[in-house]
Amino acid sequence: MAFTQEEIVEGLAEIVNEIAGIPAEDVQLDKSFTDDLDVDSLSMVEVVVAAEERFDVKIPDEDVKNLKTVGDATDYILKHQD
Amino acid sequence: MSSTNRTVVVTGIGATTPLGGDSASTWEGLIAGRSGVKPLEGERFADLPVQIAAPAAVDPGEVLPRPLARKLDRSAQFALIAAREAWADAGYEAPAGEDAKIAPERLGAVIASGIGGVTTLLDQYDVLKEKGVRRVSPHTVPMLMPNGPSANVGLEVNAQAGVHTPVSACASGAEAIGYAVEMIRTGRADVVVAGGTEAAIHPLPIAAFANMMAMSKNNDEPTKASRPYDTARDGFVLGEGAGVVILESEEHAKARGARVYCEVLGQGLSADSHHIAQPEPTGRGIATALQNLLDSTDLKPSEVVHLNAHATSTPQGDVAEIKALRKVLGDDLDHVAVSATKSMTGHLLGGAGGIETVATVLALHHRLAPPTINVDDLDPEVDANIVRDEPRELPQGTIAAINNSFGFGGHNVVLAFRTI
């Protein structure tokens, strides 16, 4: 089952809210995890693992560094989901 | 900066304990003679021979925002809560630098625990076994490292003069405060946030302590289980929480017009070199620590009117401590109101030196010694003036108090405080 872009952003917003406490409505495509959403490098690992589970994708460590914004992560998940 | 023997004072206190979520409610509980011991609830404790503990009165999850709490071991959560209270109590309004009253390079933090992030370690091992490698939290190492509470408190207040974690089992909290005193004495810092924390209420530590025959198995009467000096005492009750003080050079405290609780005269240290876990039965090592305290400070035994004993409610340890006190203080012990506050809080291990320092400072401040509860039948070997059942008023004038902490490994730490 494939997720839509809207569903992925909504899911990421819930994950970021759980991990960093940022209000879900502030989690938008152009937002940087580190600069805007208070997700440091350790917490980013948590975001990635939670996203892998939720969207049934694998995000290898070497790809994580390219996921700067919510939009980057959403595109990655859209492209790699089954 | 000068590196002379500067006078060190206490300007702030904070605590979160089995009796209350802050130092005021903890003090109220101590004076009321309230026990914080309860039955352990939950399936995972079901098979244990010990079914009681003294959990924190206020869960840290209710105090700290969730995104912060989930990155901190429970011991660091307690430390942070107590440190925040102490920092504000001392009159600081923001981290060092932002609050111009203290420069970051002149501020230290020394917070200790006996066991470190043990619940994080054990819970994450469960995650590894049950959910696999990928699910192990990336925060595990900063959470389980024993210096985690100190480092997190240091980050909170922007301490850049040094952040340290001396570890000596149940003497850790007291050793941290002693270390902080030296940081100020030797000129390394003007202000230090110091104390102890512990969060080890988990089946494994309880099973391990119980198998050492160190814990009370008085499961049927939880509030009666911690009973230092009573003939029916059968071991300690595990508690959790933190106690933190703000120590400051007297000149720094004066310059900013701070309220001063009392002076910290110094510390006496020693090691038993007797057994890894058993107390030395004659109290030889404890006596050495007390003598070192008297030799290295201007404390006079006649000034000592109160003592917060280590007294964990174990058959051997409680008596060995009293023997040492009698040996060093002689007849002067007769006018010392001895309180064993673990009768109410349980034993916070590395947190004990922290919360008992807070209790000792408040006893001097209010001139009131907390009671020792559950002494229904005083052990005849306890040849000392134990404050039983009701709090006791302390004299007017200049008075001093001692706080004792001893740890597995034979570590002895004795701290002394005096009114100004």
Coordinates of C-alpha atoms in Angstrom, one line a residue:
Chain A
M1 CA 0.0 0.0 0.0
A2 CA 1.4 3.4 -1.0
F3 CA 1.2 6.5 1.1
T4 CA 0.3 9.9 -0.5
Q5 CA 2.5 12.9 0.0
E6 CA -0.1 14.3 2.4
E7 CA -0.2 11.1 4.5
I8 CA 3.6 11.1 4.7
V9 CA 3.8 14.7 5.9
E10 CA 1.1 14.1 8.4
G11 CA 2.9 11.0 9.7
L12 CA 6.2 12.8 9.9
A13 CA 4.5 15.6 11.8
E14 CA 3.2 13.1 14.4
I15 CA 6.7 11.5 14.7
V16 CA 8.4 14.9 15.1
N17 CA 5.8 16.0 17.6
E18 CA 6.4 12.9 19.7
I19 CA 10.2 13.1 19.6
A20 CA 10.9 16.9 19.6
G21 CA 7.6 18.3 20.9
I22 CA 7.1 20.6 17.9
P23 CA 3.4 21.3 17.1
A24 CA 2.3 19.0 14.2
E25 CA 1.1 22.0 12.2
D26 CA 4.6 23.5 12.1
V27 CA 6.0 20.4 10.4
Q28 CA 5.9 21.4 6.7
L29 CA 7.8 20.5 3.6
D30 CA 10.2 23.4 3.7
K31 CA 11.2 22.9 7.3
S32 CA 14.7 21.8 8.2
F33 CA 14.8 19.1 10.9
T34 CA 17.8 20.6 12.6
D35 CA 17.3 24.3 12.2
D36 CA 13.5 24.6 12.4
L37 CA 12.2 21.5 14.3
D38 CA 14.7 21.0 17.1
V39 CA 15.7 17.5 15.9
D40 CA 19.4 17.0 16.6
S41 CA 21.5 14.3 15.0
L42 CA 20.6 11.7 17.7
S43 CA 16.9 12.5 17.5
M44 CA 17.1 12.3 13.7
V45 CA 18.0 8.6 14.1
E46 CA 14.8 8.2 16.1
V47 CA 12.7 10.0 13.4
V48 CA 14.2 7.8 10.7
V49 CA 13.5 4.6 12.6
A50 CA 10.0 5.6 13.4
A51 CA 9.4 6.6 9.7
E52 CA 10.8 3.3 8.5
E53 CA 8.2 1.5 10.7
R54 CA 5.4 3.7 9.8
F55 CA 5.9 3.8 6.1
D56 CA 7.5 0.4 5.7
V57 CA 10.6 1.6 4.0
K58 CA 14.4 1.2 4.6
I59 CA 16.4 4.3 5.0
P60 CA 20.1 3.4 5.1
D61 CA 22.4 5.5 7.4
E62 CA 24.3 6.8 4.4
D63 CA 21.0 8.3 3.0
V64 CA 20.0 9.9 6.3
K65 CA 22.5 12.8 5.9
N66 CA 20.7 13.9 2.7
L67 CA 17.3 14.3 4.5
K68 CA 17.7 17.9 5.5
T69 CA 14.1 18.9 5.3
V70 CA 10.7 17.4 5.7
G71 CA 10.3 17.7 2.0
D72 CA 13.6 15.6 1.5
A73 CA 12.2 12.9 3.7
T74 CA 8.8 12.9 2.1
D75 CA 10.3 12.6 -1.4
Y76 CA 12.6 9.8 -0.3
I77 CA 9.7 7.8 1.3
L78 CA 7.5 8.4 -1.8
K79 CA 10.2 7.1 -4.1
H80 CA 11.3 4.1 -2.0
Q81 CA 8.0 2.8 -0.8
D82 CA 6.6 -0.4 -2.4
Chain B
M1 CA 41.5 33.9 40.8
S2 CA 42.7 33.4 44.4
S3 CA 43.4 29.9 45.5
T4 CA 43.3 30.4 49.2
N5 CA 41.1 28.5 51.6
R6 CA 38.0 30.4 50.8
T7 CA 34.8 30.0 52.9
V8 CA 32.1 28.0 51.2
V9 CA 28.4 28.6 51.8
V10 CA 25.1 27.1 50.8
T11 CA 22.9 29.5 48.9
G12 CA 20.3 27.2 47.3
I13 CA 18.7 23.9 47.8
G14 CA 16.5 21.6 45.7
A15 CA 15.1 18.1 46.0
T16 CA 12.7 15.6 44.6
T17 CA 12.3 12.6 46.9
P18 CA 9.9 9.9 48.0
L19 CA 8.4 12.5 50.4
G20 CA 7.8 15.3 47.9
G21 CA 8.5 16.9 44.5
D22 CA 10.6 19.7 46.0
S23 CA 12.6 20.6 49.1
A24 CA 9.8 22.3 50.9
S25 CA 7.4 19.3 50.6
T26 CA 10.3 16.9 51.4
W27 CA 11.1 18.9 54.6
E28 CA 7.4 18.9 55.5
G29 CA 7.3 15.1 55.2
L30 CA 10.5 14.7 57.2
I31 CA 9.2 16.8 60.1
A32 CA 5.8 15.1 60.0
G33 CA 7.5 11.7 60.3
R34 CA 5.9 10.4 57.1
S35 CA 7.1 7.2 55.4
G36 CA 7.6 7.2 51.6
V37 CA 7.7 3.5 51.4
K38 CA 5.0 1.7 49.4
P39 CA 4.3 -1.8 47.9
L40 CA 5.9 -2.3 44.5
E41 CA 3.2 -2.5 41.9
G42 CA 3.4 -4.3 38.6
E43 CA 3.9 -7.7 37.2
R44 CA 7.6 -7.4 36.7
F45 CA 8.2 -7.1 40.5
A46 CA 5.9 -10.1 41.3
D47 CA 8.6 -12.8 41.8
L48 CA 10.9 -10.7 44.0
P49 CA 11.6 -11.5 47.6
V50 CA 11.4 -7.7 48.2
Q51 CA 8.0 -6.2 47.4
I52 CA 8.5 -2.6 48.7
A53 CA 10.4 0.6 47.7
A54 CA 10.2 4.3 48.2
P55 CA 9.4 5.8 44.8
A56 CA 9.6 9.5 44.0
A57 CA 6.4 11.3 45.3
V58 CA 6.2 13.2 42.0
D59 CA 7.0 11.4 38.8
P60 CA 9.5 13.4 36.8
G61 CA 7.4 12.8 33.7
E62 CA 4.8 15.1 35.2
V63 CA 7.4 17.9 35.6
L64 CA 9.6 17.8 32.5
P65 CA 8.4 18.2 29.0
R66 CA 8.2 14.9 27.2
P67 CA 10.8 15.6 24.4
L68 CA 13.4 16.4 27.1
A69 CA 12.4 13.6 29.5
R70 CA 12.7 10.9 26.8
K71 CA 16.4 11.8 26.3
L72 CA 17.2 11.6 29.9
D73 CA 17.7 8.6 32.2
R74 CA 15.3 8.8 35.2
S75 CA 18.3 9.6 37.4
A76 CA 19.2 12.6 35.2
Q77 CA 15.5 13.7 35.2
F78 CA 15.6 13.8 39.0
A79 CA 18.9 15.6 39.1
L80 CA 17.7 18.2 36.6
I81 CA 14.5 18.9 38.6
A82 CA 16.4 19.3 41.8
A83 CA 19.1 21.4 40.2
R84 CA 16.5 23.8 38.7
E85 CA 14.9 24.3 42.0
A86 CA 18.2 24.9 43.7
W87 CA 19.4 27.3 41.0
A88 CA 16.2 29.4 41.3
D89 CA 16.3 29.1 45.1
A90 CA 19.8 30.6 45.1
G91 CA 18.5 33.6 43.2
Y92 CA 19.8 32.8 39.7
E93 CA 17.3 33.6 37.0
A94 CA 19.0 32.1 33.9
P95 CA 22.0 30.0 32.9
A96 CA 25.5 31.4 33.7
G97 CA 26.4 34.3 31.4
E98 CA 22.8 35.0 30.5
D99 CA 22.4 35.8 34.2
A100 CA 25.3 38.2 34.7
K101 CA 25.7 37.3 38.4
I102 CA 27.9 34.3 37.4
A103 CA 30.3 33.8 34.5
P104 CA 30.2 30.3 32.9
E105 CA 33.9 29.8 33.4
R106 CA 33.4 30.3 37.2
L107 CA 30.5 27.8 37.5
G108 CA 30.9 24.1 38.0
A109 CA 28.6 21.1 38.4
V110 CA 29.3 17.9 40.4
I111 CA 26.4 15.5 40.5
A112 CA 26.9 11.8 41.3
S113 CA 24.9 8.6 41.3
G114 CA 25.8 5.2 42.7
I115 CA 24.8 3.1 39.8
G116 CA 24.2 5.5 36.8
G117 CA 21.6 4.9 34.2
V118 CA 20.8 1.4 35.2
T119 CA 17.2 1.4 34.1
T120 CA 18.1 2.8 30.7
L121 CA 20.7 0.0 30.3
L122 CA 18.3 -2.7 31.3
D123 CA 15.3 -1.4 29.4
Q124 CA 17.4 -0.9 26.2
Y125 CA 18.7 -4.5 26.5
D126 CA 15.0 -5.6 26.6
V127 CA 14.5 -3.5 23.4
L128 CA 17.5 -5.2 21.8
K129 CA 16.3 -8.7 22.6
E130 CA 12.6 -8.1 21.8
K131 CA 12.7 -5.6 18.9
G132 CA 16.2 -5.8 17.4
V133 CA 19.2 -3.6 16.9
R134 CA 17.6 -0.9 14.9
R135 CA 15.2 0.0 17.7
V136 CA 17.9 0.6 20.4
S137 CA 17.6 4.3 21.2
P138 CA 20.4 6.5 19.9
H139 CA 20.2 8.3 23.2
T140 CA 21.2 5.1 25.1
V141 CA 24.8 6.0 25.8
P142 CA 24.3 9.6 27.0
M143 CA 21.5 8.2 29.1
L144 CA 23.3 5.3 30.8
M145 CA 26.7 7.0 31.4
P146 CA 27.1 7.7 35.1
N147 CA 28.2 11.3 34.3
G148 CA 24.9 11.9 32.4
P149 CA 23.1 13.7 35.3
S150 CA 26.1 15.9 35.9
A151 CA 26.6 16.7 32.3
N152 CA 22.9 17.5 31.8
V153 CA 22.8 19.8 34.8
G154 CA 26.0 21.4 33.6
L155 CA 24.4 22.0 30.2
E156 CA 21.3 23.4 31.9
V157 CA 23.2 26.1 33.9
N158 CA 26.0 26.5 31.4
A159 CA 28.8 25.3 33.8
Q160 CA 32.2 25.7 32.1
A161 CA 34.6 25.6 35.1
G162 CA 34.3 21.8 35.2
V163 CA 31.6 19.1 35.4
H164 CA 32.5 16.0 37.5
T165 CA 31.0 12.7 38.8
P166 CA 32.8 11.0 41.7
V167 CA 31.4 7.5 42.2
S168 CA 31.5 5.7 45.5
A169 CA 28.3 3.7 45.7
C170 CA 26.1 5.1 48.5
A171 CA 28.7 7.8 49.4
S172 CA 28.6 9.3 45.9
G173 CA 26.3 12.2 46.5
A174 CA 28.3 13.3 49.6
E175 CA 31.5 12.9 47.7
A176 CA 30.2 15.1 45.0
I177 CA 29.4 17.8 47.5
G178 CA 32.9 17.4 49.0
Y179 CA 34.4 17.7 45.6
A180 CA 32.4 20.8 44.9
V181 CA 33.7 22.4 48.1
E182 CA 37.2 21.8 47.0
M183 CA 36.6 23.3 43.6
I184 CA 35.6 26.5 45.3
R185 CA 38.3 26.4 48.0
T186 CA 41.1 25.9 45.5
G187 CA 39.8 28.8 43.3
R188 CA 38.6 26.7 40.4
A189 CA 35.1 28.0 40.6
D190 CA 33.0 30.5 42.5
V191 CA 29.7 28.6 42.3
V192 CA 29.1 24.9 42.0
V193 CA 25.8 23.0 41.6
A194 CA 26.4 19.8 43.6
G195 CA 24.5 16.8 44.8
G196 CA 23.4 13.2 44.2
T197 CA 20.7 11.3 42.3
E198 CA 19.5 7.8 41.9
A199 CA 16.8 5.9 40.0
A200 CA 17.3 2.1 40.5
I201 CA 13.8 0.8 41.3
H202 CA 13.9 -2.1 38.8
P203 CA 13.7 -5.8 39.3
L204 CA 17.4 -6.5 38.6
P205 CA 19.0 -4.1 41.2
I206 CA 16.3 -5.2 43.7
A207 CA 17.0 -8.9 43.1
A208 CA 20.7 -8.3 43.4
F209 CA 20.6 -6.2 46.6
A210 CA 18.1 -8.7 48.1
N211 CA 20.4 -11.6 47.3
M212 CA 23.1 -9.8 49.2
M213 CA 20.7 -9.9 52.2
A214 CA 21.0 -6.1 52.3
M215 CA 17.3 -5.3 51.9
S216 CA 14.3 -5.4 54.3
K217 CA 11.8 -8.1 53.4
N218 CA 9.1 -6.6 55.6
N219 CA 6.7 -6.6 52.7
D220 CA 3.6 -6.7 54.9
E221 CA 4.2 -3.4 56.6
P222 CA 5.9 -1.1 54.1
T223 CA 5.9 2.1 56.2
K224 CA 7.5 0.1 59.1
A225 CA 10.2 -1.6 56.9
S226 CA 12.9 1.1 57.2
R227 CA 13.7 1.2 60.9
P228 CA 17.2 2.3 61.7
Y229 CA 18.3 1.5 65.3
D230 CA 15.3 -0.6 66.0
T231 CA 16.1 -4.2 67.2
A232 CA 13.8 -5.6 64.4
R233 CA 15.6 -3.8 61.5
D234 CA 16.3 -6.2 58.7
G235 CA 17.9 -4.2 55.9
F236 CA 17.4 -1.0 53.8
V237 CA 14.5 0.0 51.6
L238 CA 15.4 1.3 48.1
G239 CA 14.4 4.9 47.4
E240 CA 14.8 7.2 44.4
G241 CA 15.2 10.9 43.8
A242 CA 17.8 13.6 44.0
G243 CA 19.1 16.3 46.3
V244 CA 21.1 19.3 45.0
V245 CA 22.7 22.3 46.7
I246 CA 24.2 25.5 45.3
L247 CA 27.6 26.0 46.9
E248 CA 29.3 29.4 46.6
S249 CA 32.3 31.2 47.8
E250 CA 31.3 33.4 50.7
E251 CA 32.7 36.5 48.9
H252 CA 30.7 35.7 45.7
A253 CA 27.5 35.2 47.7
K254 CA 28.1 38.4 49.6
A255 CA 28.9 40.5 46.5
R256 CA 25.5 39.6 45.0
G257 CA 23.6 39.9 48.2
A258 CA 22.5 36.2 48.3
R259 CA 20.6 34.6 51.1
V260 CA 23.0 32.2 52.9
Y261 CA 21.7 29.0 54.6
C262 CA 24.9 28.1 56.3
E263 CA 28.6 27.5 55.8
V264 CA 30.1 24.2 54.6
L265 CA 33.1 23.6 56.8
G266 CA 34.5 20.8 54.8
Q267 CA 34.7 17.0 54.6
G268 CA 36.4 14.1 56.2
L269 CA 37.2 11.1 53.9
S270 CA 38.5 7.6 54.5
A271 CA 38.3 4.1 53.3
D272 CA 37.7 1.0 55.4
S273 CA 39.9 -1.4 53.4
H274 CA 38.0 -4.2 55.2
H275 CA 35.4 -5.8 52.8
I276 CA 33.8 -5.0 49.5
A277 CA 30.3 -4.7 51.0
Q278 CA 30.4 -5.3 54.7
P279 CA 30.8 -2.4 57.1
E280 CA 33.9 -2.6 59.3
P281 CA 32.1 -3.6 62.6
T282 CA 34.1 -1.4 65.0
G283 CA 33.5 1.7 62.8
R284 CA 37.3 2.2 62.4
G285 CA 37.1 3.8 59.0
I286 CA 34.2 6.0 59.9
A287 CA 36.1 7.2 62.9
T288 CA 39.0 8.0 60.7
A289 CA 36.8 10.1 58.4
L290 CA 35.4 12.0 61.4
Q291 CA 38.8 12.6 62.9
N292 CA 40.0 13.9 59.5
L293 CA 37.1 16.2 59.4
L294 CA 37.9 17.6 62.9
D295 CA 41.6 17.9 62.0
S296 CA 41.1 19.7 58.7
T297 CA 38.4 22.2 59.9
D298 CA 37.9 24.5 62.8
L299 CA 34.8 22.5 63.8
K300 CA 34.6 21.9 67.6
P301 CA 32.8 18.8 68.8
S302 CA 31.0 21.0 71.3
E303 CA 29.3 23.0 68.4
V304 CA 27.8 19.8 66.8
V305 CA 24.2 19.6 67.8
H306 CA 22.8 17.5 65.0
L307 CA 23.9 14.6 62.9
N308 CA 22.1 13.1 59.9
A309 CA 23.3 9.5 60.1
H310 CA 24.0 7.2 57.3
A311 CA 21.9 4.6 59.2
T312 CA 20.3 2.5 56.5
S313 CA 18.5 0.1 58.8
T314 CA 20.9 -2.7 58.4
P315 CA 21.8 -4.8 61.5
Q316 CA 25.6 -4.2 61.3
G317 CA 26.0 -0.8 59.7
D318 CA 23.8 1.2 62.0
V319 CA 25.8 0.1 65.1
A320 CA 29.2 0.5 63.5
E321 CA 28.4 4.2 62.7
I322 CA 27.3 4.9 66.3
K323 CA 30.5 3.2 67.7
A324 CA 32.6 5.5 65.5
L325 CA 30.7 8.6 66.6
R326 CA 31.2 7.7 70.3
K327 CA 34.8 7.0 69.7
V328 CA 35.6 10.3 68.2
L329 CA 33.1 12.7 69.8
G330 CA 33.2 11.0 73.2
D331 CA 30.8 12.7 75.7
D332 CA 30.0 15.4 73.1
L333 CA 27.9 12.9 71.3
D334 CA 25.4 13.2 74.2
H335 CA 24.3 16.6 73.0
V336 CA 24.0 15.6 69.3
A337 CA 20.5 15.1 68.1
V338 CA 21.0 12.1 65.8
S339 CA 18.4 11.7 63.0
A340 CA 18.1 8.8 60.5
T341 CA 16.0 10.2 57.8
K342 CA 16.2 7.0 55.7
S343 CA 13.6 5.7 58.1
M344 CA 11.2 7.9 56.0
T345 CA 12.9 8.3 52.6
G346 CA 14.3 4.9 52.2
H347 CA 17.9 4.6 50.9
L348 CA 18.6 6.7 47.8
L349 CA 22.0 5.1 47.3
G350 CA 24.1 7.8 45.4
G351 CA 21.2 10.2 45.9
A352 CA 21.4 9.8 49.7
G353 CA 24.2 12.3 50.3
G354 CA 22.3 14.8 48.2
I355 CA 19.0 14.7 49.9
E356 CA 20.5 14.3 53.4
T357 CA 22.7 17.3 52.8
V358 CA 19.5 19.2 51.9
A359 CA 17.9 17.8 55.1
T360 CA 20.9 18.8 57.2
V361 CA 21.1 22.3 55.8
L362 CA 17.3 22.7 56.5
A363 CA 17.7 21.3 60.0
L364 CA 20.2 24.1 60.8
H365 CA 18.2 26.7 59.0
H366 CA 15.0 25.8 60.9
R367 CA 16.8 24.8 64.0
L368 CA 14.9 21.6 64.0
A369 CA 16.1 18.0 63.8
P370 CA 13.8 15.6 61.9
P371 CA 12.6 12.5 63.7
T372 CA 13.7 8.9 63.2
I373 CA 10.5 6.9 62.7
N374 CA 9.9 3.2 63.6
V375 CA 12.3 3.0 66.5
D376 CA 9.9 1.0 68.6
D377 CA 12.6 -0.9 70.5
L378 CA 15.9 0.9 70.5
D379 CA 18.9 -1.4 70.0
P380 CA 20.8 -1.3 73.3
E381 CA 24.1 -1.1 71.3
V382 CA 22.9 2.3 69.9
D383 CA 24.6 4.5 72.5
A384 CA 23.5 7.9 71.2
N385 CA 20.9 10.5 71.5
I386 CA 18.5 9.4 68.7
V387 CA 15.6 11.8 67.8
R388 CA 12.6 9.5 67.9
D389 CA 9.1 10.0 66.7
E390 CA 8.9 13.8 67.0
P391 CA 11.2 16.5 65.6
R392 CA 13.5 18.1 68.2
E393 CA 14.4 21.8 68.4
L394 CA 18.0 22.7 68.1
P395 CA 19.7 25.4 70.3
Q396 CA 20.1 29.1 69.4
G397 CA 23.5 30.6 68.7
T398 CA 26.2 29.2 66.4
I399 CA 25.5 25.5 65.8
A400 CA 26.9 22.9 63.5
A401 CA 25.7 19.6 62.0
I402 CA 27.3 16.6 60.3
N403 CA 26.0 14.5 57.5
N404 CA 27.4 11.0 57.1
S405 CA 27.4 8.8 54.0
F406 CA 29.1 5.5 53.5
G407 CA 29.2 3.2 50.4
F408 CA 29.9 -0.3 49.4
G409 CA 33.6 -0.5 48.7
G410 CA 34.3 1.0 52.1
H411 CA 34.0 4.6 51.2
N412 CA 33.4 7.0 54.1
V413 CA 32.4 10.7 53.6
V414 CA 31.6 13.0 56.4
L415 CA 30.4 16.6 55.7
A416 CA 30.1 19.4 58.2
F417 CA 27.9 22.5 58.1
R418 CA 27.6 25.5 60.5
T419 CA 25.3 28.4 60.9
I420 CA 26.8 31.8 60.1

